[in-house]
PDB file of C-alpha atoms in Angstrom:
ATOM      1  CA  MET A   1       5.228  -6.044 -29.909  1.00 79.00           C
ATOM      2  CA  LYS A   2       8.706  -6.236 -29.226  1.00 91.00           C
ATOM      3  CA  VAL A   3      10.353  -6.624 -25.433  1.00 93.00           C
ATOM      4  CA  GLY A   4      12.334  -3.361 -26.089  1.00 94.00           C
ATOM      5  CA  GLU A   5       9.377  -1.509 -27.261  1.00 95.00           C
ATOM      6  CA  ILE A   6       7.189  -2.800 -24.283  1.00 95.00           C
ATOM      7  CA  VAL A   7       9.577  -1.643 -21.707  1.00 96.00           C
ATOM      8  CA  LYS A   8      10.353   1.731 -22.878  1.00 96.00           C
ATOM      9  CA  ASN A   9       6.872   2.316 -23.631  1.00 96.00           C
ATOM     10  CA  VAL A  10       5.896   1.349 -20.093  1.00 96.00           C
ATOM     11  CA  VAL A  11       8.685   3.363 -18.658  1.00 96.00           C
ATOM     12  CA  GLN A  12       7.615   6.379 -20.512  1.00 96.00           C
ATOM     13  CA  GLU A  13       3.996   6.036 -19.413  1.00 94.00           C
ATOM     14  CA  VAL A  14       5.331   6.236 -15.836  1.00 93.00           C
ATOM     15  CA  VAL A  15       7.481   9.088 -16.185  1.00 93.00           C
ATOM     16  CA  ASP A  16       5.045  11.160 -17.842  1.00 93.00           C
ATOM     17  CA  THR A  17       3.027  10.824 -14.392  1.00 89.00           C
ATOM     18  CA  LEU A  18       5.758  12.180 -12.917  1.00 89.00           C
ATOM     19  CA  PRO A  19       5.627  16.007 -12.302  1.00 90.00           C
ATOM     20  CA  GLU A  20       6.532  18.180 -15.455  1.00 93.00           C
ATOM     21  CA  SER A  21      10.085  19.096 -14.082  1.00 91.00           C
ATOM     22  CA  ASP A  22      10.784  15.221 -13.822  1.00 90.00           C
ATOM     23  CA  ARG A  23       9.999  14.018 -17.064  1.00 93.00           C
ATOM     24  CA  PHE A  24      12.413  13.142 -19.741  1.00 94.00           C
ATOM     25  CA  ILE A  25      12.490  10.822 -23.167  1.00 96.00           C
ATOM     26  CA  VAL A  26      13.196   7.646 -22.171  1.00 95.00           C
ATOM     27  CA  ASP A  27      16.104   5.728 -24.603  1.00 95.00           C
ATOM     28  CA  ASN A  28      18.081   2.375 -24.131  1.00 94.00           C
ATOM     29  CA  LYS A  29      20.596   3.965 -21.914  1.00 95.00           C
ATOM     30  CA  THR A  30      17.673   5.591 -19.844  1.00 95.00           C
ATOM     31  CA  ILE A  31      19.647   4.615 -15.918  1.00 95.00           C
ATOM     32  CA  LEU A  32      16.380   2.719 -14.384  1.00 95.00           C
ATOM     33  CA  PHE A  33      18.412   1.737 -10.586  1.00 93.00           C
ATOM     34  CA  GLY A  34      21.479   3.075  -8.587  1.00 89.00           C
ATOM     35  CA  ASN A  35      23.729   6.144  -9.393  1.00 89.00           C
ATOM     36  CA  GLY A  36      22.814   8.273 -11.908  1.00 91.00           C
ATOM     37  CA  SER A  37      18.976   7.064 -11.875  1.00 93.00           C
ATOM     38  CA  GLU A  38      16.619   9.428 -13.199  1.00 88.00           C
ATOM     39  CA  ILE A  39      13.410   7.743 -11.205  1.00 92.00           C
ATOM     40  CA  ASP A  40      13.330   7.079  -7.893  1.00 91.00           C
ATOM     41  CA  SER A  41      12.575   3.286  -6.453  1.00 91.00           C
ATOM     42  CA  MET A  42       9.198   3.589  -6.056  1.00 90.00           C
ATOM     43  CA  THR A  43       8.455   4.952  -9.780  1.00 91.00           C
ATOM     44  CA  LEU A  44      10.720   1.730 -10.530  1.00 94.00           C
ATOM     45  CA  VAL A  45       8.151  -0.324  -8.285  1.00 95.00           C
ATOM     46  CA  SER A  46       5.662   0.858 -10.538  1.00 93.00           C
ATOM     47  CA  VAL A  47       7.423   0.142 -13.643  1.00 95.00           C
ATOM     48  CA  ILE A  48       8.081  -3.491 -12.524  1.00 96.00           C
ATOM     49  CA  VAL A  49       4.275  -4.210 -11.687  1.00 96.00           C
ATOM     50  CA  ASP A  50       3.548  -2.824 -14.969  1.00 95.00           C
ATOM     51  CA  LEU A  51       5.544  -4.956 -16.910  1.00 96.00           C
ATOM     52  CA  GLU A  52       4.598  -8.118 -14.773  1.00 95.00           C
ATOM     53  CA  GLU A  53       1.174  -7.543 -15.786  1.00 93.00           C
ATOM     54  CA  ILE A  54       1.875  -7.256 -19.835  1.00 94.00           C
ATOM     55  CA  LEU A  55       4.029 -10.175 -19.666  1.00 93.00           C
ATOM     56  CA  ALA A  56       1.913 -12.170 -18.054  1.00 92.00           C
ATOM     57  CA  ASP A  57      -0.680 -10.902 -20.883  1.00 90.00           C
ATOM     58  CA  GLN A  58       1.873 -11.577 -23.804  1.00 89.00           C
ATOM     59  CA  TYR A  59       3.111 -15.126 -22.382  1.00 89.00           C
ATOM     60  CA  ASP A  60       0.104 -16.120 -20.885  1.00 88.00           C
ATOM     61  CA  LYS A  61       2.272 -17.015 -18.085  1.00 88.00           C
ATOM     62  CA  GLU A  62       3.509 -15.297 -14.670  1.00 89.00           C
ATOM     63  CA  MET A  63       6.957 -13.872 -15.301  1.00 91.00           C
ATOM     64  CA  CYS A  64       8.459 -12.372 -12.078  1.00 93.00           C
ATOM     65  CA  LEU A  65      11.211 -10.038 -12.431  1.00 95.00           C
ATOM     66  CA  THR A  66      12.761  -9.377  -9.194  1.00 94.00           C
ATOM     67  CA  ASP A  67      13.589 -12.956  -7.834  1.00 93.00           C
ATOM     68  CA  ASP A  68      16.642 -14.336  -6.882  1.00 92.00           C
ATOM     69  CA  ARG A  69      17.790 -14.918 -10.361  1.00 92.00           C
ATOM     70  CA  ALA A  70      17.469 -11.154 -10.844  1.00 92.00           C
ATOM     71  CA  MET A  71      18.763  -9.984  -7.435  1.00 89.00           C
ATOM     72  CA  THR A  72      21.948 -11.912  -7.234  1.00 90.00           C
ATOM     73  CA  ARG A  73      23.118 -11.143 -10.710  1.00 89.00           C
ATOM     74  CA  GLU A  74      26.696  -9.045 -10.950  1.00 87.00           C
ATOM     75  CA  ILE A  75      25.249  -6.947 -13.283  1.00 88.00           C
ATOM     76  CA  SER A  76      21.581  -5.638 -12.196  1.00 92.00           C
ATOM     77  CA  PRO A  77      18.613  -6.118 -14.852  1.00 94.00           C
ATOM     78  CA  PHE A  78      17.334  -2.751 -13.262  1.00 95.00           C
ATOM     79  CA  ASP A  79      20.551  -0.736 -14.255  1.00 94.00           C
ATOM     80  CA  THR A  80      19.366   0.710 -17.670  1.00 95.00           C
ATOM     81  CA  ILE A  81      16.369  -0.129 -20.193  1.00 96.00           C
ATOM     82  CA  GLN A  82      18.962  -2.364 -22.309  1.00 96.00           C
ATOM     83  CA  THR A  83      19.859  -4.617 -19.392  1.00 96.00           C
ATOM     84  CA  LEU A  84      16.084  -5.216 -18.346  1.00 96.00           C
ATOM     85  CA  VAL A  85      15.081  -5.965 -21.795  1.00 96.00           C
ATOM     86  CA  ASP A  86      18.142  -8.045 -22.204  1.00 95.00           C
ATOM     87  CA  TYR A  87      16.837  -9.661 -18.938  1.00 96.00           C
ATOM     88  CA  ILE A  88      13.543 -10.200 -19.998  1.00 95.00           C
ATOM     89  CA  GLU A  89      14.354 -11.740 -23.158  1.00 94.00           C
ATOM     90  CA  GLU A  90      16.283 -14.259 -21.427  1.00 93.00           C
ATOM     91  CA  LEU A  91      13.407 -14.992 -19.221  1.00 93.00           C
ATOM     92  CA  SER A  92      10.766 -15.613 -22.148  1.00 91.00           C
ATOM     93  CA  LYS A  93      13.465 -18.430 -23.792  1.00 89.00           C
ATOM     94  CA  GLN A  94      12.705 -20.361 -20.643  1.00 87.00           C
ATOM     95  CA  ILE A  95       9.043 -20.215 -20.837  1.00 77.00           C
TER      96      ILE A  95
ATOM     97  CA  MET B   1     -22.026   6.504   5.640  1.00 95.00           C
ATOM     98  CA  ASN B   2     -23.313   5.990   2.017  1.00 97.00           C
ATOM     99  CA  TYR B   3     -21.285   3.722  -0.306  1.00 97.00           C
ATOM    100  CA  ARG B   4     -22.609   4.271  -3.450  1.00 96.00           C
ATOM    101  CA  ASP B   5     -20.231   3.890  -6.489  1.00 96.00           C
ATOM    102  CA  LYS B   6     -17.909   2.632  -4.117  1.00 98.00           C
ATOM    103  CA  ILE B   7     -16.480  -1.124  -4.509  1.00 98.00           C
ATOM    104  CA  VAL B   8     -15.246  -2.657  -1.274  1.00 98.00           C
ATOM    105  CA  LEU B   9     -13.328  -5.693  -0.995  1.00 98.00           C
ATOM    106  CA  VAL B  10     -13.821  -7.531   2.368  1.00 98.00           C
ATOM    107  CA  THR B  11     -11.870 -11.097   3.136  1.00 98.00           C
ATOM    108  CA  GLY B  12     -13.347 -13.783   5.156  1.00 97.00           C
ATOM    109  CA  ALA B  13     -16.527 -12.373   3.907  1.00 97.00           C
ATOM    110  CA  SER B  14     -18.811 -15.528   4.604  1.00 96.00           C
ATOM    111  CA  ARG B  15     -19.003 -15.524   8.321  1.00 94.00           C
ATOM    112  CA  GLY B  16     -18.481 -13.533  11.640  1.00 94.00           C
ATOM    113  CA  ILE B  17     -17.176  -9.927  11.386  1.00 96.00           C
ATOM    114  CA  GLY B  18     -16.980 -10.427   7.479  1.00 97.00           C
ATOM    115  CA  LYS B  19     -20.172 -11.472   7.088  1.00 96.00           C
ATOM    116  CA  GLU B  20     -21.743  -8.400   9.138  1.00 97.00           C
ATOM    117  CA  LEU B  21     -19.606  -6.254   7.133  1.00 98.00           C
ATOM    118  CA  VAL B  22     -20.707  -7.580   3.995  1.00 98.00           C
ATOM    119  CA  LYS B  23     -24.541  -6.950   4.864  1.00 97.00           C
ATOM    120  CA  TYR B  24     -23.635  -3.155   6.310  1.00 98.00           C
ATOM    121  CA  PHE B  25     -22.002  -2.154   2.788  1.00 98.00           C
ATOM    122  CA  LEU B  26     -24.597  -3.956   0.745  1.00 98.00           C
ATOM    123  CA  ALA B  27     -27.064  -1.943   2.934  1.00 97.00           C
ATOM    124  CA  ASN B  28     -25.275   1.367   2.028  1.00 98.00           C
ATOM    125  CA  GLU B  29     -25.088   0.708  -1.516  1.00 97.00           C
ATOM    126  CA  ALA B  30     -21.519  -0.567  -1.834  1.00 98.00           C
ATOM    127  CA  THR B  31     -20.828  -2.920  -4.604  1.00 98.00           C
ATOM    128  CA  VAL B  32     -18.851  -5.949  -2.360  1.00 98.00           C
ATOM    129  CA  LEU B  33     -16.248  -8.186  -3.638  1.00 98.00           C
ATOM    130  CA  GLY B  34     -16.178 -11.384  -0.859  1.00 98.00           C
ATOM    131  CA  LEU B  35     -13.308 -13.217  -0.670  1.00 98.00           C
ATOM    132  CA  SER B  36     -13.084 -16.774   1.790  1.00 97.00           C
ATOM    133  CA  LYS B  37     -12.550 -20.084   0.982  1.00 95.00           C
ATOM    134  CA  SER B  38     -16.333 -21.578   1.382  1.00 93.00           C
ATOM    135  CA  ASP B  39     -18.987 -20.438  -0.862  1.00 93.00           C
ATOM    136  CA  PHE B  40     -21.048 -17.692   0.146  1.00 94.00           C
ATOM    137  CA  SER B  41     -23.991 -15.546  -1.728  1.00 93.00           C
ATOM    138  CA  CYS B  42     -25.907 -12.372  -0.776  1.00 93.00           C
ATOM    139  CA  ASP B  43     -28.878 -10.186  -2.424  1.00 92.00           C
ATOM    140  CA  GLY B  44     -27.560  -7.124  -4.167  1.00 94.00           C
ATOM    141  CA  LYS B  45     -24.422  -5.882  -5.579  1.00 97.00           C
ATOM    142  CA  TYR B  46     -22.440  -8.727  -3.965  1.00 98.00           C
ATOM    143  CA  PHE B  47     -19.782 -10.652  -5.918  1.00 98.00           C
ATOM    144  CA  HIS B  48     -18.215 -13.579  -4.394  1.00 98.00           C
ATOM    145  CA  TYR B  49     -14.768 -15.122  -4.992  1.00 98.00           C
ATOM    146  CA  SER B  50     -13.274 -18.537  -3.656  1.00 97.00           C
ATOM    147  CA  CYS B  51     -10.055 -17.848  -2.463  1.00 97.00           C
ATOM    148  CA  ASP B  52      -7.891 -19.358   0.304  1.00 97.00           C
ATOM    149  CA  ILE B  53      -6.217 -16.667   1.605  1.00 97.00           C
ATOM    150  CA  SER B  54      -3.468 -18.733   3.172  1.00 97.00           C
ATOM    151  CA  LYS B  55      -1.997 -19.127  -0.322  1.00 97.00           C
ATOM    152  CA  GLY B  56      -0.142 -16.234  -1.862  1.00 97.00           C
ATOM    153  CA  SER B  57      -0.651 -17.713  -5.523  1.00 95.00           C
ATOM    154  CA  ASN B  58      -4.722 -18.127  -5.090  1.00 97.00           C
ATOM    155  CA  ILE B  59      -4.904 -14.677  -3.944  1.00 98.00           C
ATOM    156  CA  HIS B  60      -2.932 -13.408  -7.207  1.00 95.00           C
ATOM    157  CA  SER B  61      -4.790 -15.634  -9.413  1.00 95.00           C
ATOM    158  CA  THR B  62      -8.089 -14.432  -7.799  1.00 98.00           C
ATOM    159  CA  PHE B  63      -7.036 -10.426  -8.052  1.00 97.00           C
ATOM    160  CA  ARG B  64      -6.064 -11.103 -11.817  1.00 94.00           C
ATOM    161  CA  LYS B  65      -9.920 -12.361 -12.335  1.00 96.00           C
ATOM    162  CA  ILE B  66     -11.288  -9.345 -10.169  1.00 98.00           C
ATOM    163  CA  VAL B  67      -9.250  -6.892 -12.338  1.00 96.00           C
ATOM    164  CA  LYS B  68     -10.944  -8.215 -15.278  1.00 95.00           C
ATOM    165  CA  ASP B  69     -14.548  -8.402 -13.905  1.00 98.00           C
ATOM    166  CA  HIS B  70     -14.790  -5.015 -12.101  1.00 98.00           C
ATOM    167  CA  GLY B  71     -11.350  -2.961 -13.124  1.00 96.00           C
ATOM    168  CA  ARG B  72     -11.365  -1.205  -9.589  1.00 98.00           C
ATOM    169  CA  ILE B  73     -11.644  -1.397  -5.957  1.00 98.00           C
ATOM    170  CA  ASP B  74     -12.034   1.014  -3.849  1.00 98.00           C
ATOM    171  CA  ILE B  75     -11.891  -0.171  -0.290  1.00 98.00           C
ATOM    172  CA  VAL B  76     -10.217  -3.283   1.541  1.00 98.00           C
ATOM    173  CA  ILE B  77     -11.135  -4.796   4.731  1.00 98.00           C
ATOM    174  CA  ASN B  78      -8.438  -7.244   5.733  1.00 98.00           C
ATOM    175  CA  ASN B  79     -10.874  -9.101   8.002  1.00 98.00           C
ATOM    176  CA  ALA B  80     -10.245 -13.323   6.961  1.00 98.00           C
ATOM    177  CA  ALA B  81      -8.689 -14.511  10.104  1.00 97.00           C
ATOM    178  CA  VAL B  82      -8.203 -18.052  11.898  1.00 96.00           C
ATOM    179  CA  LEU B  83      -7.537 -18.390  15.578  1.00 95.00           C
ATOM    180  CA  THR B  84      -6.357 -21.523  17.861  1.00 94.00           C
ATOM    181  CA  SER B  85      -6.149 -20.072  21.431  1.00 93.00           C
ATOM    182  CA  GLN B  86      -3.521 -22.823  23.095  1.00 94.00           C
ATOM    183  CA  TYR B  87      -0.672 -22.409  25.160  1.00 95.00           C
ATOM    184  CA  ALA B  88       2.553 -22.193  23.348  1.00 97.00           C
ATOM    185  CA  MET B  89       3.952 -25.629  23.939  1.00 97.00           C
ATOM    186  CA  ILE B  90       1.184 -27.838  22.960  1.00 97.00           C
ATOM    187  CA  MET B  91       0.024 -25.689  20.034  1.00 96.00           C
ATOM    188  CA  PRO B  92      -0.287 -28.103  17.094  1.00 97.00           C
ATOM    189  CA  ILE B  93       2.430 -26.934  14.338  1.00 97.00           C
ATOM    190  CA  GLN B  94      -0.391 -27.038  11.767  1.00 97.00           C
ATOM    191  CA  ASN B  95      -2.743 -24.717  13.587  1.00 97.00           C
ATOM    192  CA  ALA B  96       0.540 -22.338  13.956  1.00 98.00           C
ATOM    193  CA  GLU B  97       1.199 -22.167  10.038  1.00 98.00           C
ATOM    194  CA  ASP B  98      -2.307 -21.430   9.527  1.00 98.00           C
ATOM    195  CA  MET B  99      -2.512 -18.346  11.543  1.00 98.00           C
ATOM    196  CA  VAL B 100       0.851 -17.147  10.099  1.00 98.00           C
ATOM    197  CA  ASN B 101      -0.354 -17.901   6.636  1.00 98.00           C
ATOM    198  CA  THR B 102      -4.062 -16.392   7.063  1.00 98.00           C
ATOM    199  CA  ASN B 103      -4.006 -13.646   9.239  1.00 98.00           C
ATOM    200  CA  LEU B 104      -0.647 -12.395   8.442  1.00 98.00           C
ATOM    201  CA  LEU B 105       0.536 -13.029   5.025  1.00 98.00           C
ATOM    202  CA  GLY B 106      -3.007 -13.209   3.333  1.00 98.00           C
ATOM    203  CA  THR B 107      -3.514  -9.388   4.762  1.00 98.00           C
ATOM    204  CA  PHE B 108       0.190  -8.800   2.884  1.00 98.00           C
ATOM    205  CA  PHE B 109      -0.918 -10.587  -0.081  1.00 98.00           C
ATOM    206  CA  VAL B 110      -4.424  -9.297  -0.380  1.00 98.00           C
ATOM    207  CA  SER B 111      -3.154  -5.508   0.336  1.00 98.00           C
ATOM    208  CA  ARG B 112      -0.616  -5.280  -2.182  1.00 97.00           C
ATOM    209  CA  GLU B 113      -2.872  -7.264  -4.843  1.00 98.00           C
ATOM    210  CA  ALA B 114      -5.180  -4.127  -4.147  1.00 98.00           C
ATOM    211  CA  VAL B 115      -2.852  -1.578  -4.498  1.00 98.00           C
ATOM    212  CA  LYS B 116      -1.585  -2.739  -7.824  1.00 96.00           C
ATOM    213  CA  ILE B 117      -5.279  -1.841  -8.940  1.00 97.00           C
ATOM    214  CA  MET B 118      -5.862   1.038  -6.521  1.00 97.00           C
ATOM    215  CA  ARG B 119      -2.358   2.971  -7.764  1.00 95.00           C
ATOM    216  CA  LYS B 120      -4.162   3.349 -11.481  1.00 93.00           C
ATOM    217  CA  PHE B 121      -6.692   5.527  -9.971  1.00 95.00           C
ATOM    218  CA  LYS B 122      -4.222   7.407  -7.269  1.00 94.00           C
ATOM    219  CA  HIS B 123      -6.785   6.408  -4.363  1.00 97.00           C
ATOM    220  CA  GLY B 124      -7.754   3.630  -2.070  1.00 98.00           C
ATOM    221  CA  ARG B 125      -8.474   2.868   1.820  1.00 98.00           C
ATOM    222  CA  ILE B 126      -6.705  -0.649   3.413  1.00 98.00           C
ATOM    223  CA  ILE B 127      -8.290  -1.024   6.506  1.00 98.00           C
ATOM    224  CA  ASN B 128      -6.935  -3.979   8.578  1.00 98.00           C
ATOM    225  CA  ILE B 129      -8.934  -5.620  11.191  1.00 98.00           C
ATOM    226  CA  GLY B 130      -6.829  -6.083  13.969  1.00 98.00           C
ATOM    227  CA  SER B 131      -7.552  -7.086  17.425  1.00 96.00           C
ATOM    228  CA  MET B 132      -7.466  -6.433  21.759  1.00 96.00           C
ATOM    229  CA  ALA B 133      -5.049  -9.755  21.728  1.00 95.00           C
ATOM    230  CA  ALA B 134      -2.347  -7.509  20.130  1.00 96.00           C
ATOM    231  CA  SER B 135      -2.024  -5.483  22.796  1.00 96.00           C
ATOM    232  CA  LEU B 136      -3.675  -7.428  25.596  1.00 95.00           C
ATOM    233  CA  GLU B 137      -1.504 -10.295  24.839  1.00 96.00           C
ATOM    234  CA  PRO B 138      -3.181 -12.918  26.756  1.00 94.00           C
ATOM    235  CA  MET B 139      -1.638 -16.526  27.594  1.00 94.00           C
ATOM    236  CA  GLY B 140      -2.735 -19.044  25.013  1.00 94.00           C
ATOM    237  CA  ASP B 141      -2.552 -16.332  22.020  1.00 95.00           C
ATOM    238  CA  SER B 142       1.049 -16.073  21.495  1.00 98.00           C
ATOM    239  CA  ILE B 143       0.542 -16.746  17.546  1.00 98.00           C
ATOM    240  CA  TYR B 144      -2.652 -14.907  17.146  1.00 97.00           C
ATOM    241  CA  ALA B 145      -1.633 -11.836  18.946  1.00 98.00           C
ATOM    242  CA  ALA B 146       1.850 -11.916  16.844  1.00 98.00           C
ATOM    243  CA  THR B 147      -0.079 -12.083  13.831  1.00 98.00           C
ATOM    244  CA  LYS B 148      -2.276  -9.316  14.849  1.00 98.00           C
ATOM    245  CA  ALA B 149       0.581  -7.039  15.945  1.00 98.00           C
ATOM    246  CA  GLY B 150       1.972  -8.081  12.446  1.00 98.00           C
ATOM    247  CA  VAL B 151      -1.144  -6.812  10.779  1.00 98.00           C
ATOM    248  CA  ARG B 152      -0.644  -3.703  12.428  1.00 98.00           C
ATOM    249  CA  THR B 153       2.639  -3.143  11.419  1.00 98.00           C
ATOM    250  CA  LEU B 154       2.090  -4.170   7.725  1.00 98.00           C
ATOM    251  CA  ALA B 155      -0.653  -1.074   7.631  1.00 98.00           C
ATOM    252  CA  ASN B 156       2.305   1.225   8.917  1.00 98.00           C
ATOM    253  CA  VAL B 157       4.854   0.459   6.824  1.00 98.00           C
ATOM    254  CA  MET B 158       2.758  -0.089   3.652  1.00 98.00           C
ATOM    255  CA  SER B 159       1.184   3.594   4.460  1.00 98.00           C
ATOM    256  CA  ARG B 160       4.562   4.849   3.720  1.00 97.00           C
ATOM    257  CA  GLU B 161       5.190   3.023   0.474  1.00 96.00           C
ATOM    258  CA  PHE B 162       1.369   3.859  -0.639  1.00 96.00           C
ATOM    259  CA  SER B 163       0.906   7.399   0.575  1.00 96.00           C
ATOM    260  CA  LYS B 164       2.288   9.211  -2.766  1.00 92.00           C
ATOM    261  CA  LEU B 165      -0.359   6.738  -4.235  1.00 94.00           C
ATOM    262  CA  ASN B 166      -3.096   8.155  -2.144  1.00 96.00           C
ATOM    263  CA  ILE B 167      -3.551   5.173  -0.452  1.00 98.00           C
ATOM    264  CA  THR B 168      -3.710   5.127   3.330  1.00 98.00           C
ATOM    265  CA  CYS B 169      -3.399   1.995   5.539  1.00 98.00           C
ATOM    266  CA  ASN B 170      -5.104   1.857   8.847  1.00 98.00           C
ATOM    267  CA  THR B 171      -5.994  -0.485  11.539  1.00 98.00           C
ATOM    268  CA  LEU B 172      -8.919  -1.390  13.761  1.00 98.00           C
ATOM    269  CA  GLY B 173      -8.347  -3.307  16.829  1.00 98.00           C
ATOM    270  CA  VAL B 174     -11.399  -5.027  17.757  1.00 96.00           C
ATOM    271  CA  THR B 175     -12.711  -6.093  21.237  1.00 95.00           C
ATOM    272  CA  ALA B 176     -14.477  -9.200  21.586  1.00 92.00           C
ATOM    273  CA  ILE B 177     -17.715  -9.476  19.454  1.00 91.00           C
ATOM    274  CA  GLU B 178     -20.331 -12.195  19.277  1.00 83.00           C
ATOM    275  CA  THR B 179     -19.330 -14.257  16.341  1.00 80.00           C
ATOM    276  CA  ASP B 180     -18.183 -18.222  15.705  1.00 74.00           C
ATOM    277  CA  MET B 181     -14.850 -17.301  16.393  1.00 76.00           C
ATOM    278  CA  LEU B 182     -15.605 -16.425  19.930  1.00 78.00           C
ATOM    279  CA  ASN B 183     -17.213 -19.752  20.309  1.00 77.00           C
ATOM    280  CA  GLN B 184     -13.947 -21.242  20.258  1.00 75.00           C
ATOM    281  CA  LEU B 185     -12.466 -19.629  23.285  1.00 77.00           C
ATOM    282  CA  PRO B 186     -13.502 -20.247  27.017  1.00 81.00           C
ATOM    283  CA  ARG B 187     -16.304 -17.731  27.594  1.00 87.00           C
ATOM    284  CA  GLU B 188     -15.283 -17.417  31.472  1.00 88.00           C
ATOM    285  CA  LYS B 189     -11.528 -16.167  29.915  1.00 87.00           C
ATOM    286  CA  ILE B 190     -12.859 -13.448  27.906  1.00 90.00           C
ATOM    287  CA  ASP B 191     -15.369 -12.193  30.225  1.00 92.00           C
ATOM    288  CA  GLU B 192     -12.616 -11.602  32.729  1.00 92.00           C
ATOM    289  CA  ILE B 193     -10.633  -9.783  30.066  1.00 92.00           C
ATOM    290  CA  ILE B 194     -13.794  -7.969  29.058  1.00 94.00           C
ATOM    291  CA  GLU B 195     -14.348  -6.882  32.302  1.00 94.00           C
ATOM    292  CA  ALA B 196     -10.965  -5.349  32.877  1.00 94.00           C
ATOM    293  CA  LEU B 197     -11.441  -2.899  29.710  1.00 95.00           C
ATOM    294  CA  PRO B 198     -12.067   0.842  30.172  1.00 95.00           C
ATOM    295  CA  VAL B 199     -15.364   0.209  28.494  1.00 96.00           C
ATOM    296  CA  PRO B 200     -16.205  -3.231  29.982  1.00 95.00           C
ATOM    297  CA  ARG B 201     -18.565  -4.450  27.179  1.00 95.00           C
ATOM    298  CA  TYR B 202     -18.404  -6.615  24.049  1.00 94.00           C
ATOM    299  CA  ALA B 203     -18.277  -5.117  20.887  1.00 95.00           C
ATOM    300  CA  ASN B 204     -21.133  -4.575  18.292  1.00 95.00           C
ATOM    301  CA  ILE B 205     -20.937  -4.266  14.520  1.00 96.00           C
ATOM    302  CA  ASP B 206     -21.785  -0.764  14.903  1.00 97.00           C
ATOM    303  CA  ASP B 207     -18.664  -0.114  17.170  1.00 97.00           C
ATOM    304  CA  ILE B 208     -16.801  -1.544  14.067  1.00 98.00           C
ATOM    305  CA  THR B 209     -18.332   0.373  10.884  1.00 98.00           C
ATOM    306  CA  ASN B 210     -18.235   3.374  12.895  1.00 98.00           C
ATOM    307  CA  VAL B 211     -14.631   3.247  12.770  1.00 98.00           C
ATOM    308  CA  ILE B 212     -14.197   1.703   9.238  1.00 98.00           C
ATOM    309  CA  ASP B 213     -16.880   4.565   7.940  1.00 98.00           C
ATOM    310  CA  PHE B 214     -13.826   6.942   9.330  1.00 98.00           C
ATOM    311  CA  PHE B 215     -11.357   5.137   7.590  1.00 98.00           C
ATOM    312  CA  ALA B 216     -13.031   4.686   4.446  1.00 98.00           C
ATOM    313  CA  SER B 217     -14.452   8.076   3.797  1.00 97.00           C
ATOM    314  CA  ASP B 218     -12.509  11.368   2.321  1.00 95.00           C
ATOM    315  CA  LYS B 219     -12.435  13.182   6.057  1.00 96.00           C
ATOM    316  CA  SER B 220      -9.445  10.445   6.978  1.00 97.00           C
ATOM    317  CA  SER B 221      -7.230  11.541   3.606  1.00 96.00           C
ATOM    318  CA  TYR B 222      -4.400  12.633   6.337  1.00 97.00           C
ATOM    319  CA  ILE B 223      -4.693   9.291   8.781  1.00 98.00           C
ATOM    320  CA  THR B 224      -2.885   6.921   7.622  1.00 98.00           C
ATOM    321  CA  SER B 225      -0.794   4.245   9.783  1.00 98.00           C
ATOM    322  CA  GLN B 226      -2.984   4.643  12.688  1.00 98.00           C
ATOM    323  CA  THR B 227      -4.525   2.230  14.827  1.00 98.00           C
ATOM    324  CA  VAL B 228      -7.826   2.596  16.540  1.00 98.00           C
ATOM    325  CA  TYR B 229      -8.706   0.017  19.626  1.00 97.00           C
ATOM    326  CA  LEU B 230     -12.178  -0.144  20.512  1.00 97.00           C
ATOM    327  CA  GLY B 231     -13.125  -0.646  24.319  1.00 96.00           C
ATOM    328  CA  GLY B 232     -10.491   2.094  25.776  1.00 96.00           C
ATOM    329  CA  ILE B 233      -7.476  -0.514  24.879  1.00 94.00           C
ATOM    330  CA  ASN B 234      -4.443   1.449  24.044  1.00 89.00           C
TER     331      ASN B 234
END
């Protein structure tokens, strides 16, 4: 499965566990963090944990999405679905 | 309390309080997952995982195996701890580091790996074994007492992070109990501390399991971020 689909699926699955009034359809522009974010910080944590587990299986190697490389970037990988997909693809090339 | 259909994970399972807790949970029909550096086996539904609790990466890989083997954890008892009682100025560096890595960081890493599994079931109980040292602050125990105070703080902060997941985090502050850890300390010093307690006697395993039963049960679903000390300590 492509990284874009994995990320969207994981976020959608987590969003679908929220109360009905908070649910929405996830797309590449969905904001994950900061102003305009549609999910709270603990929901984002759940997304990250799920992604790290799936990516570890996919690449057969642990991938930390929240280390210094991610947290010190000018544009956060967690801004939107698309920035997160781009970041994971970049990391996957370093494996 | 009956633990049928519950999966209980105990760290420091091969000796002392951990070993007694393993026997207690097995006697009450739990499936028990024991973690410790040394090998250990037990009759019944006991599954041992050799794991160095002082190393975060070792804990992470052990939990990867646990989730594949069992898929679920209901209750975690963070019991693993090491103790060197020594005046601060002559405490060996390695012993000080071992206490921080095992008692404090080990508890942190085990808790968070367990919660990654528990969150999928929206239920869990994290129970940290604290110590009277965190409250009484005896000379010679600067690092040990600090790690046990830290264990209590870990539970309190984590309880906030995990409450929406229906996971509670509480601490049991134990007094001295007859274990091999106690033999590392001068008995006269411990006797003196015990005699000064409101309930001046050594703890026994029932004192510990009585509190654990409550923290582990559904009756404590509204109880989190709490520390219960034995023997009348505040």
